[in-house]
mmCIF file of C-alpha atoms in Angstrom:
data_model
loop_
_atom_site.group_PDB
_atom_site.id
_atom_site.type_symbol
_atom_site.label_atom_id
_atom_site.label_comp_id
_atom_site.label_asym_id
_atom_site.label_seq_id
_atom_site.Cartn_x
_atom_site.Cartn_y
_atom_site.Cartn_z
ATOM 1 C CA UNK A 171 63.664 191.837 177.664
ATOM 2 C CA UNK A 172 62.298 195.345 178.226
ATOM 3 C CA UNK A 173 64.455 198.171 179.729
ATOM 4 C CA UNK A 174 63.518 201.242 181.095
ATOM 5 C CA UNK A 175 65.200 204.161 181.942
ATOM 6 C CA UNK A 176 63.637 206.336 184.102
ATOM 7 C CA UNK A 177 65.989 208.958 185.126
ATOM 8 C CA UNK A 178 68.990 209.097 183.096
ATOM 9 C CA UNK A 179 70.769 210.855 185.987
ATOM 10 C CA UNK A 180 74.841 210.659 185.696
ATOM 11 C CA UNK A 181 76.249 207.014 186.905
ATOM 12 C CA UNK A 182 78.174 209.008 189.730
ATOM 13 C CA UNK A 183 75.201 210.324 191.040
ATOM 14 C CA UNK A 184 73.467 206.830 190.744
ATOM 15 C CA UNK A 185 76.305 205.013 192.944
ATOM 16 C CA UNK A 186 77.002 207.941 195.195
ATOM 17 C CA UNK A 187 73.322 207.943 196.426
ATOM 18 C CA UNK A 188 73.203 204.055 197.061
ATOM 19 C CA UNK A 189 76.285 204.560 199.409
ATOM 20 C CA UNK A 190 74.470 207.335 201.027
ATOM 21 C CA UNK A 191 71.275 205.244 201.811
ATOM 22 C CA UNK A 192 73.582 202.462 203.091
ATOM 23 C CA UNK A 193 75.850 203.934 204.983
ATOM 24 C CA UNK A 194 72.914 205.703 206.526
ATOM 25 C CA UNK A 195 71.964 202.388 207.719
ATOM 26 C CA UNK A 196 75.442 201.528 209.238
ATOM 27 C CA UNK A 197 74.223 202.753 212.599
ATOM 28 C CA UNK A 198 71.749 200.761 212.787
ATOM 29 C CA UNK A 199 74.525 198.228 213.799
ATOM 30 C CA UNK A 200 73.277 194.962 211.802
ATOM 31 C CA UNK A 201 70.668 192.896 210.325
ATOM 32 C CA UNK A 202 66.775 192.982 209.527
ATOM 33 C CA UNK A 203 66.455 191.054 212.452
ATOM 34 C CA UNK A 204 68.603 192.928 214.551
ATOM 35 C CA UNK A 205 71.649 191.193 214.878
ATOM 36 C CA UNK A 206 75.249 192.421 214.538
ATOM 37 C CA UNK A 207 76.571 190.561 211.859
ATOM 38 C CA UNK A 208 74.675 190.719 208.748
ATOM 39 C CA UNK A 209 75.306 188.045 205.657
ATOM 40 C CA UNK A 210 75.423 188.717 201.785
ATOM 41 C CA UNK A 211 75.626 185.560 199.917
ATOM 42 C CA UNK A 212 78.067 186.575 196.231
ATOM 43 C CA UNK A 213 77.177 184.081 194.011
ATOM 44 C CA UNK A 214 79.687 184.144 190.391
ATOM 45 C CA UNK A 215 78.891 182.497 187.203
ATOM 46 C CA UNK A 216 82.472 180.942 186.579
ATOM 47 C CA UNK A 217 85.468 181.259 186.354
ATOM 48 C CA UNK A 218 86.103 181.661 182.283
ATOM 49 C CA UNK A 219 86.024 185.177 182.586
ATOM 50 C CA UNK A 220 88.995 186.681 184.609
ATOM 51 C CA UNK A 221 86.642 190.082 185.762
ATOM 52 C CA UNK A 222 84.963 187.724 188.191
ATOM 53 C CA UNK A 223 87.540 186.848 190.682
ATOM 54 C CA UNK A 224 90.376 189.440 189.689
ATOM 55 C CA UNK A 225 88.124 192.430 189.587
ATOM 56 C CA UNK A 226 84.488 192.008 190.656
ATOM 57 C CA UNK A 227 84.570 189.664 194.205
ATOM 58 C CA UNK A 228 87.624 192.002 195.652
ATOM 59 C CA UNK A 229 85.839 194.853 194.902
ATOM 60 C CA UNK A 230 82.345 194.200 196.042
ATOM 61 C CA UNK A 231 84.189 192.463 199.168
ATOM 62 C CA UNK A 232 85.699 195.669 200.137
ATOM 63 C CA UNK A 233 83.061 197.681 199.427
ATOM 64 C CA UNK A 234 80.579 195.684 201.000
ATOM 65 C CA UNK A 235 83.083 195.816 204.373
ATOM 66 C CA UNK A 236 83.577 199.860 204.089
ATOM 67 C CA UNK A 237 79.848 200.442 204.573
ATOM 68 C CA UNK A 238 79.524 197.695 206.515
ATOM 69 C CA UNK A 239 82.100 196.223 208.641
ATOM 70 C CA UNK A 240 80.177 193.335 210.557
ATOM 71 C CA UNK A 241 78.785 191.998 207.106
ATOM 72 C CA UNK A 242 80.010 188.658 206.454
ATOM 73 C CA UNK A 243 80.387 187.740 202.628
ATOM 74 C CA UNK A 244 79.366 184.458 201.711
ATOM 75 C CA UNK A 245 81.139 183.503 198.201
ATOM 76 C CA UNK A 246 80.383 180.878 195.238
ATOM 77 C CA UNK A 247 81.593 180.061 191.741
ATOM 78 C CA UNK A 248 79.313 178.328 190.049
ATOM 79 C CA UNK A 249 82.434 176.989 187.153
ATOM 80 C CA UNK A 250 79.703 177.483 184.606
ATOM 81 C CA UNK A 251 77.311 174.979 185.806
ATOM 82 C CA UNK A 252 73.822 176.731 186.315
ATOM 83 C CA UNK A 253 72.761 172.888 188.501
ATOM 84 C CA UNK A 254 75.743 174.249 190.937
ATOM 85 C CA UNK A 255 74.548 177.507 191.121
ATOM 86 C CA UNK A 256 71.187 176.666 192.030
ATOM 87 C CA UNK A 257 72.568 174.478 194.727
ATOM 88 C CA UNK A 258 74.617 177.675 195.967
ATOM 89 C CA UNK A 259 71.085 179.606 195.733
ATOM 90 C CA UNK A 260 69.350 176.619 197.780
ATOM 91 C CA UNK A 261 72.413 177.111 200.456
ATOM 92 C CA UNK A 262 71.929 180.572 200.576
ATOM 93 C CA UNK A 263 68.524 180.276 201.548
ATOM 94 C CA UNK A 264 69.116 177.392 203.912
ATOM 95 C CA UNK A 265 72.124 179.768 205.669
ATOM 96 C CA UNK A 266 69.710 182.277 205.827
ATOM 97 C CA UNK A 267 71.690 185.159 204.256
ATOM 98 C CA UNK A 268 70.281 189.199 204.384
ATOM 99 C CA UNK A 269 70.549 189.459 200.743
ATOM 100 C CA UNK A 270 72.081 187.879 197.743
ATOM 101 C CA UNK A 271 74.461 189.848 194.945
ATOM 102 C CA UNK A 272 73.741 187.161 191.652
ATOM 103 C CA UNK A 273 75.839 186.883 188.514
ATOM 104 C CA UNK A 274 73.582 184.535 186.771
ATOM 105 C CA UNK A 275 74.867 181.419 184.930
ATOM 106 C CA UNK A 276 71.405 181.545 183.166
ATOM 107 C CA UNK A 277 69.276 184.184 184.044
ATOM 108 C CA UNK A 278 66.412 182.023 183.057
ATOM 109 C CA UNK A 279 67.016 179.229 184.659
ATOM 110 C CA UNK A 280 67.641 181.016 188.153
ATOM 111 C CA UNK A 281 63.870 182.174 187.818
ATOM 112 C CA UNK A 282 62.984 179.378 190.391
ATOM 113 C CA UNK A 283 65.848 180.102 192.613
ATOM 114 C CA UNK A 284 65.147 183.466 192.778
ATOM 115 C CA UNK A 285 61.825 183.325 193.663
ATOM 116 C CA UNK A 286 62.413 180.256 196.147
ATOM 117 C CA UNK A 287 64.702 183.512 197.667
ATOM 118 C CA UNK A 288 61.796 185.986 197.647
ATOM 119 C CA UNK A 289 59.246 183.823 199.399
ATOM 120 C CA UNK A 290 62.227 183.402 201.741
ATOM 121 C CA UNK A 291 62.738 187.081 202.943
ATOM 122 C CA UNK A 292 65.803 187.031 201.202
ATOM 123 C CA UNK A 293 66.193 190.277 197.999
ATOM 124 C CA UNK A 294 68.630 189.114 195.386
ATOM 125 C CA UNK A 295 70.532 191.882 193.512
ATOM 126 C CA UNK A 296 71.001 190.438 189.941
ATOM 127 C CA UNK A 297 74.666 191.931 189.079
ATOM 128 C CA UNK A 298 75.948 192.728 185.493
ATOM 129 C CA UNK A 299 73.569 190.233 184.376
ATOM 130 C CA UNK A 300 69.490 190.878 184.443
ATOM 131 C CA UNK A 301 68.362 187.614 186.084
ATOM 132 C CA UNK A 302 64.560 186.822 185.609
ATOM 133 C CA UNK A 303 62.443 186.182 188.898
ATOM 134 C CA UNK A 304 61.443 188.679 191.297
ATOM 135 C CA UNK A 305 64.632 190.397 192.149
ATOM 136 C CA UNK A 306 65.183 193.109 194.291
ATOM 137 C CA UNK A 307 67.625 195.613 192.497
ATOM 138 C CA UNK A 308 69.787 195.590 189.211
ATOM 139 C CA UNK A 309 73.214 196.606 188.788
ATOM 140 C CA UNK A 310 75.411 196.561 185.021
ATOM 141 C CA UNK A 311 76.128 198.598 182.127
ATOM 142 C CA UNK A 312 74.132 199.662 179.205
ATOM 143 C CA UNK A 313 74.757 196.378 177.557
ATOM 144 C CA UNK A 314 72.813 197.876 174.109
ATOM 145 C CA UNK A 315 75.270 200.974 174.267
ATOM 146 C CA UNK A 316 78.753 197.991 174.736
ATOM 147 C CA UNK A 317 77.348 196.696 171.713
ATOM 148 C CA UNK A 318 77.166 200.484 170.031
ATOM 149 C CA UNK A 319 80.759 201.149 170.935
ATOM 150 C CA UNK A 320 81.872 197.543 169.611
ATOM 151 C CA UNK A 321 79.524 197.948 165.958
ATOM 152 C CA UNK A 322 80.522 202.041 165.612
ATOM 153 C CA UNK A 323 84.470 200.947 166.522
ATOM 154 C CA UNK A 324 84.459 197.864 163.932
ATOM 155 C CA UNK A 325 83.038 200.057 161.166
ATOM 156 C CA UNK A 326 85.162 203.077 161.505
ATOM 157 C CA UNK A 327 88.266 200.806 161.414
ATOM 158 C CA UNK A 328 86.909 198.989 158.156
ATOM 159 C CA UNK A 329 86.168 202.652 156.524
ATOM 160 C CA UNK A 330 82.467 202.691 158.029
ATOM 161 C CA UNK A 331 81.163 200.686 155.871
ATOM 162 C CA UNK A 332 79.001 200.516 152.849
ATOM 163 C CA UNK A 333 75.161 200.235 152.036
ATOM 164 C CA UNK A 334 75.765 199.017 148.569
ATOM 165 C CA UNK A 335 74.418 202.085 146.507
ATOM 166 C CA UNK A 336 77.622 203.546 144.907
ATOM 167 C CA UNK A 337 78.714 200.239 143.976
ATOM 168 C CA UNK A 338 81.159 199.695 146.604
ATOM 169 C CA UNK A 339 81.205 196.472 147.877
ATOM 170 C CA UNK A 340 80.287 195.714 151.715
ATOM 171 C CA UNK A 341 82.785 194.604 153.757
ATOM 172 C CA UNK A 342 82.123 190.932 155.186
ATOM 173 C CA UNK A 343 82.612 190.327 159.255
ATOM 174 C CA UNK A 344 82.080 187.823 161.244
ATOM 175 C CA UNK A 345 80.191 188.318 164.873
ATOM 176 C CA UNK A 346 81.451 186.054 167.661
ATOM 177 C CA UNK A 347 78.547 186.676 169.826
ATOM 178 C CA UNK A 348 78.350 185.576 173.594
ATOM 179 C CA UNK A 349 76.859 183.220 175.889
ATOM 180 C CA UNK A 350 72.892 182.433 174.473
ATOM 181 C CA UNK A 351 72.363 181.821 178.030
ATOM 182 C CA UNK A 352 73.577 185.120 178.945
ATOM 183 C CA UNK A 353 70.729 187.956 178.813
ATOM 184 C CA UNK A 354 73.565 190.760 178.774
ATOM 185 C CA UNK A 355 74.611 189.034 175.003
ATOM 186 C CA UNK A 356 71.748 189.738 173.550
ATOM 187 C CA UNK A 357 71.945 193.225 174.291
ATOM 188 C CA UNK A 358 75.744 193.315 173.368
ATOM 189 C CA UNK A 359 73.844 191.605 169.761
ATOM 190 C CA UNK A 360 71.107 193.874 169.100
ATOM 191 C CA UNK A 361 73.411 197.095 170.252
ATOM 192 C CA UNK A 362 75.937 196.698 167.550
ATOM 193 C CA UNK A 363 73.345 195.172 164.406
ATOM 194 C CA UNK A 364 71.665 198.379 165.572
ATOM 195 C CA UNK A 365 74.914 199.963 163.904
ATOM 196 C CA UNK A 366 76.493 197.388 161.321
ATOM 197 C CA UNK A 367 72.977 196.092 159.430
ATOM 198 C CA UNK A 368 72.914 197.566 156.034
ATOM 199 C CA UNK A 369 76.707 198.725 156.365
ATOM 200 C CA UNK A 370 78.170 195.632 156.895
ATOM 201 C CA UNK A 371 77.375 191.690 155.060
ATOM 202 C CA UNK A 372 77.207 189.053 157.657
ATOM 203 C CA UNK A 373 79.327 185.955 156.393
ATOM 204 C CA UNK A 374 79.290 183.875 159.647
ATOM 205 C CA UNK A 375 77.951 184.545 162.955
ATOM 206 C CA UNK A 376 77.966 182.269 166.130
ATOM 207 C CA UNK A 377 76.998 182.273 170.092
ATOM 208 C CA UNK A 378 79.595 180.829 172.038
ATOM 209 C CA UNK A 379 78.158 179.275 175.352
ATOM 210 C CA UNK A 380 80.022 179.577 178.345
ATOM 211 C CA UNK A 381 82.082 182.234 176.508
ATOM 212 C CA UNK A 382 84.747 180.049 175.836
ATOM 213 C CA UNK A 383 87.476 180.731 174.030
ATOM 214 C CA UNK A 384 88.156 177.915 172.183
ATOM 215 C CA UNK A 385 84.867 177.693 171.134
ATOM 216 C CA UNK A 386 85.858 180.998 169.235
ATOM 217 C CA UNK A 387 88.866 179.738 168.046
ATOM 218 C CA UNK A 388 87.116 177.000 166.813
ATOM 219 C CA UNK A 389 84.497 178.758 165.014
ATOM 220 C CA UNK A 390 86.783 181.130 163.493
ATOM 221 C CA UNK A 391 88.193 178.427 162.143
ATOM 222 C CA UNK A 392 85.263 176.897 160.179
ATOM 223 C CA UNK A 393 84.571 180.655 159.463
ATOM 224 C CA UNK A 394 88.053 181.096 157.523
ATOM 225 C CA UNK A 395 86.915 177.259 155.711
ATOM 226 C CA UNK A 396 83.807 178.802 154.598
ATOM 227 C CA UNK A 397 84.664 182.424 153.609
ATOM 228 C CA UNK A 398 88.611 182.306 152.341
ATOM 229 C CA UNK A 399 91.022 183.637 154.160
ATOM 230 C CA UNK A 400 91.321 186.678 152.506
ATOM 231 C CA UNK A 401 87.362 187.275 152.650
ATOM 232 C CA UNK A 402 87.126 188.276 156.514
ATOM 233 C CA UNK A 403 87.127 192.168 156.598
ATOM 234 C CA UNK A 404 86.155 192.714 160.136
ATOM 235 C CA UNK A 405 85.099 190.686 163.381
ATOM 236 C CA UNK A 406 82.642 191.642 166.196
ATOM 237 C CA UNK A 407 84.078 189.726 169.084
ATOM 238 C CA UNK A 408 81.241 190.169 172.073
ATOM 239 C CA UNK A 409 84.057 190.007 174.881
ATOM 240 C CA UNK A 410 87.830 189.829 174.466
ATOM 241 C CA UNK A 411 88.084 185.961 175.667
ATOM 242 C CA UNK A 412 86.626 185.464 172.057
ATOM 243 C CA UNK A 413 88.708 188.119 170.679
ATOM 244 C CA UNK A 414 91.577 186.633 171.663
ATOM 245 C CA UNK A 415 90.115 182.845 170.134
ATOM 246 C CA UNK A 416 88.892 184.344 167.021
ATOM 247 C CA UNK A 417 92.612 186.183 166.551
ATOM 248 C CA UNK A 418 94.651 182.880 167.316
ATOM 249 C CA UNK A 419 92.378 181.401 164.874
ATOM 250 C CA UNK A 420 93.223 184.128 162.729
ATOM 251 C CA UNK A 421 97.006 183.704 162.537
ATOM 252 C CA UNK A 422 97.150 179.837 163.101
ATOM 253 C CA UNK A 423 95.478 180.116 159.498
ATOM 254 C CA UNK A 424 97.660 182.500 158.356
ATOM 255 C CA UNK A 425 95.471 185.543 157.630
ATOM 256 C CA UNK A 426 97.344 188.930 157.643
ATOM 257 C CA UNK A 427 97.290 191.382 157.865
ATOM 258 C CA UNK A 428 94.678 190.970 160.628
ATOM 259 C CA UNK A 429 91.219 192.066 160.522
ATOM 260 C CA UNK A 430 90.367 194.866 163.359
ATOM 261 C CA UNK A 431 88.964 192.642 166.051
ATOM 262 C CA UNK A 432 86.279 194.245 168.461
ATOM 263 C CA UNK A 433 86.083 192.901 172.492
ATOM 264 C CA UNK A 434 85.152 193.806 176.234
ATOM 265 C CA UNK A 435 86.393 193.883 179.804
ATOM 266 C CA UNK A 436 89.494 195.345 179.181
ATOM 267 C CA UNK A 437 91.801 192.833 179.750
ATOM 268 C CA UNK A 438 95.702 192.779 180.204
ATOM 269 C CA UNK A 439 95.782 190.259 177.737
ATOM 270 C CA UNK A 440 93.314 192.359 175.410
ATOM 271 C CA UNK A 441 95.249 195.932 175.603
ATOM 272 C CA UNK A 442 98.928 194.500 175.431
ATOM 273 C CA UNK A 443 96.592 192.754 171.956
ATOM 274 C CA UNK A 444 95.561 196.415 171.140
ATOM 275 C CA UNK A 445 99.053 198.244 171.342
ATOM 276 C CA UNK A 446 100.753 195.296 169.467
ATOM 277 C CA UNK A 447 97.639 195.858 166.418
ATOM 278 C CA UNK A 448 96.448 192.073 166.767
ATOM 279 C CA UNK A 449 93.207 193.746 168.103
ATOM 280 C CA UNK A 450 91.189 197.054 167.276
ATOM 281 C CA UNK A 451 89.156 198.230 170.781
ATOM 282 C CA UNK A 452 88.029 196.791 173.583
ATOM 283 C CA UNK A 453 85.062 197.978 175.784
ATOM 284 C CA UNK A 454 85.810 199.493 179.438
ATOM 285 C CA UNK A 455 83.320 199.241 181.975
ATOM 286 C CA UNK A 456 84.473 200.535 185.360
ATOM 287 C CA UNK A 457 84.114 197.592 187.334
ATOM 288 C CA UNK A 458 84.701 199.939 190.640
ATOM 289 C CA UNK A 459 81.749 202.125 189.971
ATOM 290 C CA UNK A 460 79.781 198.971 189.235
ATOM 291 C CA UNK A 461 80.798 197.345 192.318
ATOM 292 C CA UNK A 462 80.569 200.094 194.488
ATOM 293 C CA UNK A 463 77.119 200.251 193.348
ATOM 294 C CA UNK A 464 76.303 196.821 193.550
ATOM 295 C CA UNK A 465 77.731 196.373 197.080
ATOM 296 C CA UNK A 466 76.034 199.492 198.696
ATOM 297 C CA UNK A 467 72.428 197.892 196.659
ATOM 298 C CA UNK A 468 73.415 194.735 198.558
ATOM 299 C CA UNK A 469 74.022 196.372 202.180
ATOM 300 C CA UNK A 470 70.996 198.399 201.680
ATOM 301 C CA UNK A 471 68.937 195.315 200.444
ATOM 302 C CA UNK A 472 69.960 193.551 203.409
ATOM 303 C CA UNK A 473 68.801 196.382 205.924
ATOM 304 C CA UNK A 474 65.352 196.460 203.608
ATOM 305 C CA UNK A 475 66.299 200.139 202.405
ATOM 306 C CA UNK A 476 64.119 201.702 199.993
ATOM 307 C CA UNK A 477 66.043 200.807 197.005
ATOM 308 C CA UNK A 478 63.669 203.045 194.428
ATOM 309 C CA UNK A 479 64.771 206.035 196.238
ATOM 310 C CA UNK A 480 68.513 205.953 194.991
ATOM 311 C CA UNK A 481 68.099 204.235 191.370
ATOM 312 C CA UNK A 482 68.142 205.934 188.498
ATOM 313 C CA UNK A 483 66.599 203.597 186.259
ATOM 314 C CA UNK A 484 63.928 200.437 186.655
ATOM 315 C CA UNK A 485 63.789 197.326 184.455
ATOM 316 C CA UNK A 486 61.508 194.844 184.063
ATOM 317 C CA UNK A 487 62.942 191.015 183.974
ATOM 318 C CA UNK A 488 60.868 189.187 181.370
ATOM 319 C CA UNK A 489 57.255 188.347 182.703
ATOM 320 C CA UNK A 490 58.116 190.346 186.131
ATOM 321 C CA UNK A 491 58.012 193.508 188.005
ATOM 322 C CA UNK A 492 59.642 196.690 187.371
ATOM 323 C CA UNK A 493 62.445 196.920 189.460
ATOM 324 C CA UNK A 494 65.342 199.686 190.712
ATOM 325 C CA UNK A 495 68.826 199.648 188.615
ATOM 326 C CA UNK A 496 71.863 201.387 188.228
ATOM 327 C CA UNK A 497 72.945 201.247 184.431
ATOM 328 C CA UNK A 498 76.675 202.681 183.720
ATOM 329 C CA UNK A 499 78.327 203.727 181.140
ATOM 330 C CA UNK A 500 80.472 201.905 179.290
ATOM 331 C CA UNK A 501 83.903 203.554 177.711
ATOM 332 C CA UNK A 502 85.329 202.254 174.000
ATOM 333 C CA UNK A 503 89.156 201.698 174.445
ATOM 334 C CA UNK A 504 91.834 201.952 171.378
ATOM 335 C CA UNK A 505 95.164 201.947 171.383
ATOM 336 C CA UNK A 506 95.185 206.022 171.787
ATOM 337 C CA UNK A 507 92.749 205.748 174.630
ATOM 338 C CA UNK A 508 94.292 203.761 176.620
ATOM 339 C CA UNK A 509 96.371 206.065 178.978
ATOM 340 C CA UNK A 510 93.134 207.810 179.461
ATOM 341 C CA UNK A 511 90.835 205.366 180.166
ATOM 342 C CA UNK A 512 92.050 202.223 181.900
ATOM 343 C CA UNK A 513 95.342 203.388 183.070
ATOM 344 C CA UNK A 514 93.576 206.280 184.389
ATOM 345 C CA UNK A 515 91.348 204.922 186.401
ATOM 346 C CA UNK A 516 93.620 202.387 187.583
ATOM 347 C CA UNK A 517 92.409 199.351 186.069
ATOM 348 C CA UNK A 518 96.267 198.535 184.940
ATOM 349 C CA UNK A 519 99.159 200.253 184.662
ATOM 350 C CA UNK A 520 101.397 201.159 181.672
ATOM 351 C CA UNK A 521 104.359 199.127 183.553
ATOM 352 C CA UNK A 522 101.696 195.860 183.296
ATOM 353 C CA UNK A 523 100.589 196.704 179.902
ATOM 354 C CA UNK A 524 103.965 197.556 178.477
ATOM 355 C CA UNK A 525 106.112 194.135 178.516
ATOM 356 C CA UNK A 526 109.772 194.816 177.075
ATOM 357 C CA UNK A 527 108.465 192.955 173.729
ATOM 358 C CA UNK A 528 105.897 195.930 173.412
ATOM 359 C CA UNK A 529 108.283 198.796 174.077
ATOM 360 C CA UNK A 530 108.331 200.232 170.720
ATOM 361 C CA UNK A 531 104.183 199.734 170.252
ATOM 362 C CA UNK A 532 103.840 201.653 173.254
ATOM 363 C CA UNK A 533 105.965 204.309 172.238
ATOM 364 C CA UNK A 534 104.361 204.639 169.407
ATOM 365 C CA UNK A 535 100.499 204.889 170.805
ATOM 366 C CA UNK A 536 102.222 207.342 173.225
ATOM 367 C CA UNK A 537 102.398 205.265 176.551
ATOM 368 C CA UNK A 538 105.720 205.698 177.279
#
């Protein structure tokens, strides 16, 4: 997968621009066709994840309805099954719909869908994830720079590491790597080797399809089996649904104290994780800024704006076109970030992070 960045304009800027190009459109008073209620089909990959329905559907719901407020939103979960999501692609197309925001199950697999959608009229807007297939637009995060944040995080909490010269020994980790089916996880992958190879010695590494938990917990398990229990030094956790398998692994084997754990999404579960010490960091990305920038993408898409005019980067999907993108910024979250990352920006709130049990931790990291 090849990514270009074109203009590496602030992520403000990027969104602020799409909103201006749709809601310059909002007069207009509807659809390509000229009708006053315009569709966007929102088509999510499952529901494994909580970000999906807690954070990204309201979110690109309302903003979708704020710069357009005839727009009807036409939602899917595909549960993990990329045959479903097809289907919900094929009943897209059969509906109709003015454009289509896709979280890909498979970004490979969705190739055919996607271009069943282009010789349709329809523009899809791959979201978070780069689907291949002639899409229209491209919303996420710099998924090499999540993986950055994760490898320089894991590494300063083991010491940063050694290359071997002086003698020291490297410390051993173990990388719970995401979804194979999930083009964002090998970005997350090559982002944080990019950081940890020569630094760090690789005793076990997995992909975890689906992103599943257990599967983590699982494989943390035959990871502890193979290594010792007392051999595990670090572990690069892609997203904190396999942070939180790998660390139940972790202490169902009895392993303390606990190896810093890395993750993503910021998750309640995740930070209440990170004040208590079970896990190191998490990665932040904003999911308003994302969805504001993916739902103005969509509106525009669906009134056939000139998307390149309010990008400020292209990509190229595998064996396609180049096409316009937003790409954010992600944020690395520790336990002394927290009040100025995710509680800033609303995400949670120290009341929701701070159960009675976790009083004293948050004290401590200076919460309350």
């Amino acid at each position: 997968m090849k990514v270009c960045i074109r203009d590496t304009a602030a992520a403000v800027t990027a969104v602020s621009a799409v909103v201006a190009l749709a809601a310059c459109g909002a007069g207009a008073g509807g659809d390509p066709g000229g009708g006053n209620t315009p569709s966007i089909g929102l088509l999510l990959p499952d529901a494994t994840t909580a970000r999906w329905e807690a954070q990204d559907r309201p979110l690109l719901e309302k903003k979708i309805k704020e710069l357009c407020d005839t727009c009807v939103v036409e939602h899917a979960n595909a549960r993990g099954e990329v045959g479903t999501q097809q289907e919900q692609m094929d009943s897209m197309i059969t509906k109709g719909v003015d454009a289509i925001v896709l979280v890909a199950v498979d970004g490979k697999s969705l190739a055919s869908s996607v271009s069943e959608a282009r010789a349709a009229g329809i523009p899809v807007i791959a979201y978070d994830r780069l689907a291949q297939g002639p899409i229209s637009g491209y919303v996420s995060f710099d998924g090499k720079e999540v993986g950055r944040l994760q490898g320089r995080a894991l590494l300063k909490a083991m010491g940063d590491g050694s290359d071997g010269s002086d003698g020291t020994p490297q410390p051993q980790i173990v990388m719970m790597n995401g979804d194979p089916a999930d083009p964002n996880s090998a970005l997350f992958k090559e982002g944080a080797l990019s950081v940890l190879q020569g630094k760090v010695k690789i005793g076990k590494a997995y992909d975890t399809p689906l992103w599943r938990a257990e599967t983590a917990h699982m494989n943390m398990s035959a990871a502890i089996a193979a290594l010792g229990a007392d051999a595990i030094d670090g572990v690069y956790a892609a997203n904190d649904g396999l942070a939180g398998g790998s660390i139940s692994a972790l202490k169902a084997n009895k392993v303390a104290p606990l190896p810093p754990v890395t993750g993503q999404d910021a998750e309640l579960g995740a930070l209440r994780r990170i004040v208590a010490g079970d896990q190191y960091m998490t990665v932040f990305k904003p999911f308003g800024p994302e969805a504001a920038a993916g739902g103005a993408m969509a509106v525009a898409a669906a009134r056939r704006e000139a998307l390149e005019e309010v990008a400020t980067s292209e990509v190229t999907p595998r064996g396609g076109e180049r096409v316009p993108a937003v790409l954010l910024t992600p944020m690395s979250v520790t336990a002394d970030t927290i009040k100025d990352t995710v509680v800033k920006e609303g995400l949670h709130t120290v009341q929701q992070i701070c159960t009675p049990q976790l009083r004293a931790a948050c004290e401590e990291a200076g919460l309350i």
